[in-house]
XYZ file of C-alpha atoms in Angstrom:
361
model
C -14.530 34.934 20.290
C -13.132 33.363 17.089
C -15.231 31.357 14.675
C -13.410 28.122 15.573
C -14.018 28.709 19.282
C -17.746 29.172 18.630
C -17.996 26.130 16.348
C -15.289 23.592 17.386
C -16.495 21.005 14.865
C -15.282 23.208 11.984
C -11.557 22.511 12.533
C -11.659 18.673 12.208
C -14.158 19.050 9.362
C -11.842 21.379 7.439
C -8.797 19.178 8.136
C -10.693 16.109 6.937
C -11.996 17.683 3.736
C -8.698 19.348 2.802
C -6.730 16.221 3.705
C -9.018 13.967 1.668
C -8.787 16.266 -1.389
C -4.993 16.559 -1.175
C -4.482 12.827 -0.570
C -6.759 11.889 -3.472
C -4.839 14.157 -5.834
C -1.450 12.933 -4.619
C -2.597 9.322 -4.829
C -3.615 9.675 -8.473
C -0.351 11.449 -9.323
C 1.568 8.739 -7.468
C -0.349 6.017 -9.315
C 0.505 7.584 -12.675
C 4.172 7.824 -11.683
C 4.323 4.182 -10.560
C 2.702 2.961 -13.799
C 5.333 4.888 -15.774
C 8.103 3.656 -13.449
C 7.039 0.032 -13.861
C 7.023 0.314 -17.641
C 10.462 1.935 -17.816
C 12.026 -0.163 -15.059
C 10.827 -3.526 -16.335
C 11.753 -2.574 -19.897
C 15.329 -2.102 -18.685
C 15.167 -5.422 -16.800
C 14.059 -7.257 -19.942
C 16.314 -5.374 -22.414
C 13.470 -3.838 -24.422
C 12.070 -0.399 -25.104
C 9.598 1.058 -22.651
C 7.285 3.997 -23.441
C 9.396 6.509 -25.384
C 7.133 8.123 -27.996
C 4.620 10.295 -26.120
C 6.452 13.079 -24.285
C 10.053 13.144 -23.147
C 11.036 9.674 -21.826
C 7.438 8.598 -22.450
C 6.185 10.684 -19.516
C 2.902 11.522 -21.268
C 2.150 7.933 -22.300
C -0.236 7.376 -19.390
C -2.220 10.497 -20.285
C -2.573 9.141 -23.825
C -3.720 5.791 -22.428
C -6.258 7.532 -20.165
C -7.674 9.464 -23.127
C -7.978 6.224 -25.068
C -9.853 4.516 -22.225
C -12.149 7.537 -21.757
C -13.213 7.359 -25.392
C -13.919 3.608 -25.318
C -17.500 2.414 -25.135
C -18.684 1.697 -21.592
C -20.191 -1.778 -21.916
C -22.360 -3.190 -19.124
C -23.542 -6.779 -19.798
C -27.349 -7.029 -19.729
C -27.336 -10.162 -17.553
C -24.826 -8.788 -15.030
C -25.807 -8.005 -11.452
C -25.995 -4.254 -12.083
C -25.557 -3.062 -8.499
C -22.469 -5.189 -7.790
C -21.016 -4.690 -11.272
C -21.202 -0.907 -11.140
C -20.239 -0.698 -7.460
C -17.075 -2.818 -7.690
C -14.761 -0.032 -8.999
C -16.037 2.332 -6.290
C -15.364 -0.194 -3.526
C -11.881 -0.968 -4.862
C -10.831 2.698 -4.968
C -12.534 3.536 -1.657
C -10.345 0.979 0.091
C -7.197 2.803 -1.081
C -8.520 6.193 0.013
C -9.458 4.854 3.457
C -5.949 3.417 3.839
C -4.367 6.730 2.849
C -6.446 8.580 5.438
C -5.130 6.419 8.275
C -1.382 6.725 7.746
C 1.073 9.522 8.690
C 3.508 11.075 6.190
C 6.125 12.741 8.357
C 6.203 16.253 9.775
C 5.963 19.728 8.290
C 7.171 22.988 9.863
C 5.019 26.035 9.102
C 5.845 29.739 9.531
C 3.530 32.173 11.309
C 0.435 31.585 9.199
C -3.110 31.783 10.477
C -6.495 30.622 9.204
C -9.774 31.832 10.742
C -7.814 33.427 13.561
C -5.886 30.236 14.465
C -2.083 30.326 14.221
C -0.498 27.457 12.262
C 3.068 28.160 13.342
C 5.030 25.157 14.552
C 5.706 21.524 13.628
C 2.721 19.451 12.548
C 2.211 15.787 11.775
C 1.173 15.238 8.151
C -1.841 13.001 8.631
C -5.576 13.270 8.154
C -6.052 11.508 11.494
C -3.466 10.165 13.955
C -5.420 7.118 15.109
C -4.471 5.260 18.297
C -5.428 2.015 16.507
C -3.974 3.052 13.140
C -2.259 -0.286 12.462
C -5.442 -2.315 12.860
C -7.489 0.283 10.965
C -5.207 0.203 7.903
C -4.979 -3.592 8.024
C -8.785 -3.815 8.129
C -9.608 -1.362 5.334
C -6.893 -2.796 3.043
C -8.898 -6.035 2.916
C -11.890 -4.152 1.464
C -10.141 -4.035 -1.939
C -10.429 -7.816 -2.117
C -14.193 -7.409 -1.708
C -14.263 -5.010 -4.682
C -12.505 -7.498 -6.968
C -14.792 -10.288 -5.711
C -17.833 -8.133 -6.513
C -16.524 -7.569 -10.054
C -15.956 -11.278 -10.640
C -19.221 -12.419 -9.043
C -21.406 -9.869 -10.828
C -19.972 -10.517 -14.305
C -21.902 -13.079 -16.362
C -18.763 -14.994 -17.219
C -17.391 -18.269 -15.878
C -13.792 -17.056 -15.989
C -14.685 -14.018 -13.893
C -16.544 -16.290 -11.441
C -13.516 -18.577 -11.060
C -11.409 -15.473 -10.471
C -13.802 -14.348 -7.709
C -13.452 -17.650 -5.875
C -9.698 -17.646 -6.306
C -9.702 -14.173 -4.803
C -11.526 -15.400 -1.690
C -9.199 -18.388 -1.347
C -6.175 -16.116 -1.592
C -7.608 -13.636 0.908
C -8.297 -16.336 3.525
C -4.843 -17.832 3.049
C -2.877 -14.614 3.457
C -4.904 -12.260 5.616
C -4.168 -14.268 8.765
C -0.328 -14.292 8.416
C -0.410 -10.628 7.355
C -2.466 -9.605 10.368
C -0.267 -11.633 12.734
C 2.906 -10.001 11.400
C 1.321 -6.577 12.039
C 0.350 -7.688 15.554
C 3.978 -8.758 16.102
C 5.129 -5.193 15.419
C 2.434 -3.796 17.700
C 3.398 -6.161 20.518
C 7.071 -5.167 20.363
C 6.259 -1.448 20.056
C 3.593 -1.617 22.804
C 1.325 0.499 20.621
C -1.056 0.393 17.668
C -0.234 4.012 16.772
C 1.928 4.561 13.671
C 3.847 7.467 15.203
C 4.812 5.413 18.269
C 5.934 2.523 16.032
C 8.076 4.824 13.867
C 9.627 6.681 16.808
C 10.679 3.379 18.386
C 12.799 2.558 15.312
C 15.056 5.626 15.428
C 18.227 3.900 16.775
C 19.267 0.766 18.644
C 20.804 2.897 21.412
C 17.324 4.000 22.472
C 16.451 0.342 23.086
C 19.829 -1.033 24.211
C 21.980 1.792 25.700
C 25.115 -0.337 26.043
C 27.497 1.381 23.579
C 27.467 4.882 21.967
C 28.051 3.442 18.467
C 24.567 1.922 18.596
C 23.238 5.455 18.033
C 24.131 5.043 14.348
C 22.409 1.690 13.850
C 18.675 1.912 13.134
C 16.282 -0.170 15.216
C 14.153 -1.000 12.202
C 11.823 -3.920 12.707
C 13.319 -5.639 9.661
C 16.327 -6.160 11.983
C 14.384 -6.933 15.154
C 11.783 -9.120 13.408
C 13.299 -10.575 10.188
C 10.810 -13.458 10.123
C 7.913 -11.052 10.534
C 9.250 -8.972 7.653
C 9.398 -12.013 5.336
C 5.850 -13.033 6.309
C 4.560 -9.482 5.847
C 6.362 -9.018 2.512
C 5.087 -12.254 0.953
C 1.567 -11.720 2.318
C 1.549 -8.151 1.018
C 2.529 -9.328 -2.470
C -0.274 -11.890 -2.320
C -2.805 -9.306 -1.170
C -1.743 -6.941 -3.943
C -2.426 -9.678 -6.498
C 1.021 -8.974 -7.846
C 3.135 -11.573 -9.626
C 3.785 -14.340 -8.674
C 0.352 -14.160 -6.973
C -1.754 -12.926 -9.894
C -3.794 -16.124 -10.154
C -7.022 -14.102 -10.235
C -5.995 -12.659 -13.632
C -3.963 -15.554 -15.132
C -4.276 -14.798 -18.845
C -3.491 -18.383 -19.882
C -6.081 -20.018 -17.584
C -8.925 -17.584 -16.941
C -8.270 -14.911 -19.605
C -7.970 -11.858 -17.306
C -10.416 -13.207 -14.678
C -12.482 -10.577 -12.881
C -11.840 -7.932 -15.554
C -12.835 -9.891 -18.641
C -16.246 -8.144 -18.938
C -15.105 -4.642 -17.937
C -14.175 -1.956 -20.451
C -13.169 1.687 -20.625
C -12.785 3.726 -17.461
C -14.451 1.154 -15.170
C -11.684 -1.327 -16.004
C -9.079 1.437 -15.637
C -10.449 2.442 -12.228
C -10.126 -1.053 -10.744
C -6.785 -1.598 -12.456
C -5.524 1.754 -11.171
C -6.644 0.866 -7.638
C -4.105 -1.964 -7.695
C -1.364 0.629 -8.149
C -2.823 2.682 -5.306
C -2.533 -0.380 -3.104
C 1.033 -0.983 -4.318
C 1.971 2.532 -3.156
C 0.111 2.302 0.140
C 1.277 -1.266 0.800
C 4.873 -0.106 0.317
C 4.220 2.855 2.629
C 2.734 0.464 5.207
C 5.883 -1.676 4.989
C 8.183 1.348 5.380
C 6.299 2.551 8.464
C 6.351 -0.893 10.066
C 9.753 -2.294 9.123
C 12.018 0.471 7.717
C 11.718 3.162 10.353
C 9.250 5.398 8.503
C 10.714 8.896 8.245
C 13.464 8.281 10.829
C 17.192 7.877 10.124
C 19.937 6.832 12.574
C 21.206 10.427 12.734
C 19.674 13.866 13.178
C 18.345 15.746 10.163
C 15.883 18.630 9.634
C 12.429 17.377 10.585
C 10.897 19.289 7.667
C 12.676 16.829 5.320
C 10.891 13.832 6.844
C 8.278 13.541 4.036
C 11.110 13.344 1.473
C 12.928 10.670 3.504
C 9.690 8.692 3.703
C 9.088 9.123 -0.040
C 12.605 7.910 -0.918
C 12.127 4.775 1.186
C 8.716 4.078 -0.377
C 10.120 4.357 -3.913
C 12.940 1.939 -3.053
C 10.416 -0.563 -1.668
C 8.236 -0.187 -4.778
C 11.244 -0.908 -6.994
C 11.983 -3.989 -4.881
C 8.401 -5.180 -5.407
C 8.747 -4.590 -9.163
C 11.933 -6.687 -9.252
C 10.077 -9.574 -7.591
C 7.026 -9.046 -9.789
C 8.976 -9.313 -13.026
C 11.449 -12.003 -11.940
C 9.309 -14.901 -10.686
C 6.848 -17.091 -12.597
C 3.219 -17.301 -11.511
C 2.477 -19.914 -8.835
C -0.371 -22.380 -9.234
C -3.354 -21.759 -6.975
C -2.623 -24.930 -4.947
C 0.989 -23.771 -4.453
C -0.320 -20.431 -3.213
C -2.501 -22.136 -0.608
C 0.323 -24.444 0.466
C 2.661 -21.481 0.915
C 0.107 -19.547 2.949
C -1.181 -22.246 5.284
C 1.842 -24.565 5.688
C 4.719 -22.068 5.709
C 3.670 -18.480 6.373
C 1.141 -19.233 9.125
C 3.613 -21.267 11.285
C 6.305 -18.635 10.658
C 3.940 -15.870 11.763
C 3.248 -17.773 15.007
C 6.994 -18.141 15.650
C 7.479 -14.442 14.962
C 4.631 -13.524 17.322
C 6.232 -15.568 20.109
C 9.590 -13.862 19.455
C 7.959 -10.432 19.419
C 6.218 -11.134 22.719
C 9.431 -12.315 24.365
C 11.521 -9.366 23.135
C 8.684 -6.948 23.824
C 8.775 -7.925 27.525
C 12.463 -6.922 27.660
C 12.105 -3.595 25.814
């Protein structure tokens, strides 16, 4: 009898540990790439030089910045709430890691390999866990990052950080509801809360409406089936990311960097870096829900699915960067008006449309 047969708990334990280690490493590499991409991309948008001194094309600039932050003094204000102040960066990063653990990344085809007597040959889903309620799980844990930023602002002995904390709560309440309802709209039309089911449904329109062979080459992405839901999800995602034009919790002119005004060194870098993690994972979430995930409206080798997914995620990230560096910051009252008076009614209309079309499909 093999070791895995004697101790069945070993297999999920090994998959979880290896998956968590690999995802953490890839997430940090991805975060470094996106920081570099934003600097170069926005420099081109604004006709100025981006990083170009450290390494070829400035590729090593982020490593230089990390070394600088590591050598800075780690200052913890004496009158700060120590537990919340020190725990905020951990909560912010933990939210990103929990999101990454709940999403699939395509398929991989392995040759005849074996570990502990178990053959790995065949096609496998790249995911730490293929949850039946994956959509709701990711939506729920993504909101934990807001708690981390609120902890940082609340625990800092600074009125600007405190104002930032309250702005963060106001923003979360205003945009979590439309965001969740747009996700529910996708689930209703797909008849599932599982990411794989949602992605497979978007392969081609012919699978949904077999009326003409040419429909095989038109994707059934939910951006086509639910355009209103996509707009609601996109705007709400930008707001949840705290990205321009929704960066009222930082607002240099009004609250001088908000929640992060008392943080220094690597603690500041950790929370700041978590925002880039959420940019990557938010873009991945959007691709899985509205851009067909790893599917294309024609057949291709399944082992290339992670690369297809990666290409789509990078395109979405660049779209977010264009919005981020093109629009001015909204006032906090404009943010609330947009969330409650426009996005919430639109999300209700989209939910009704999704329910009606979901009954036909």
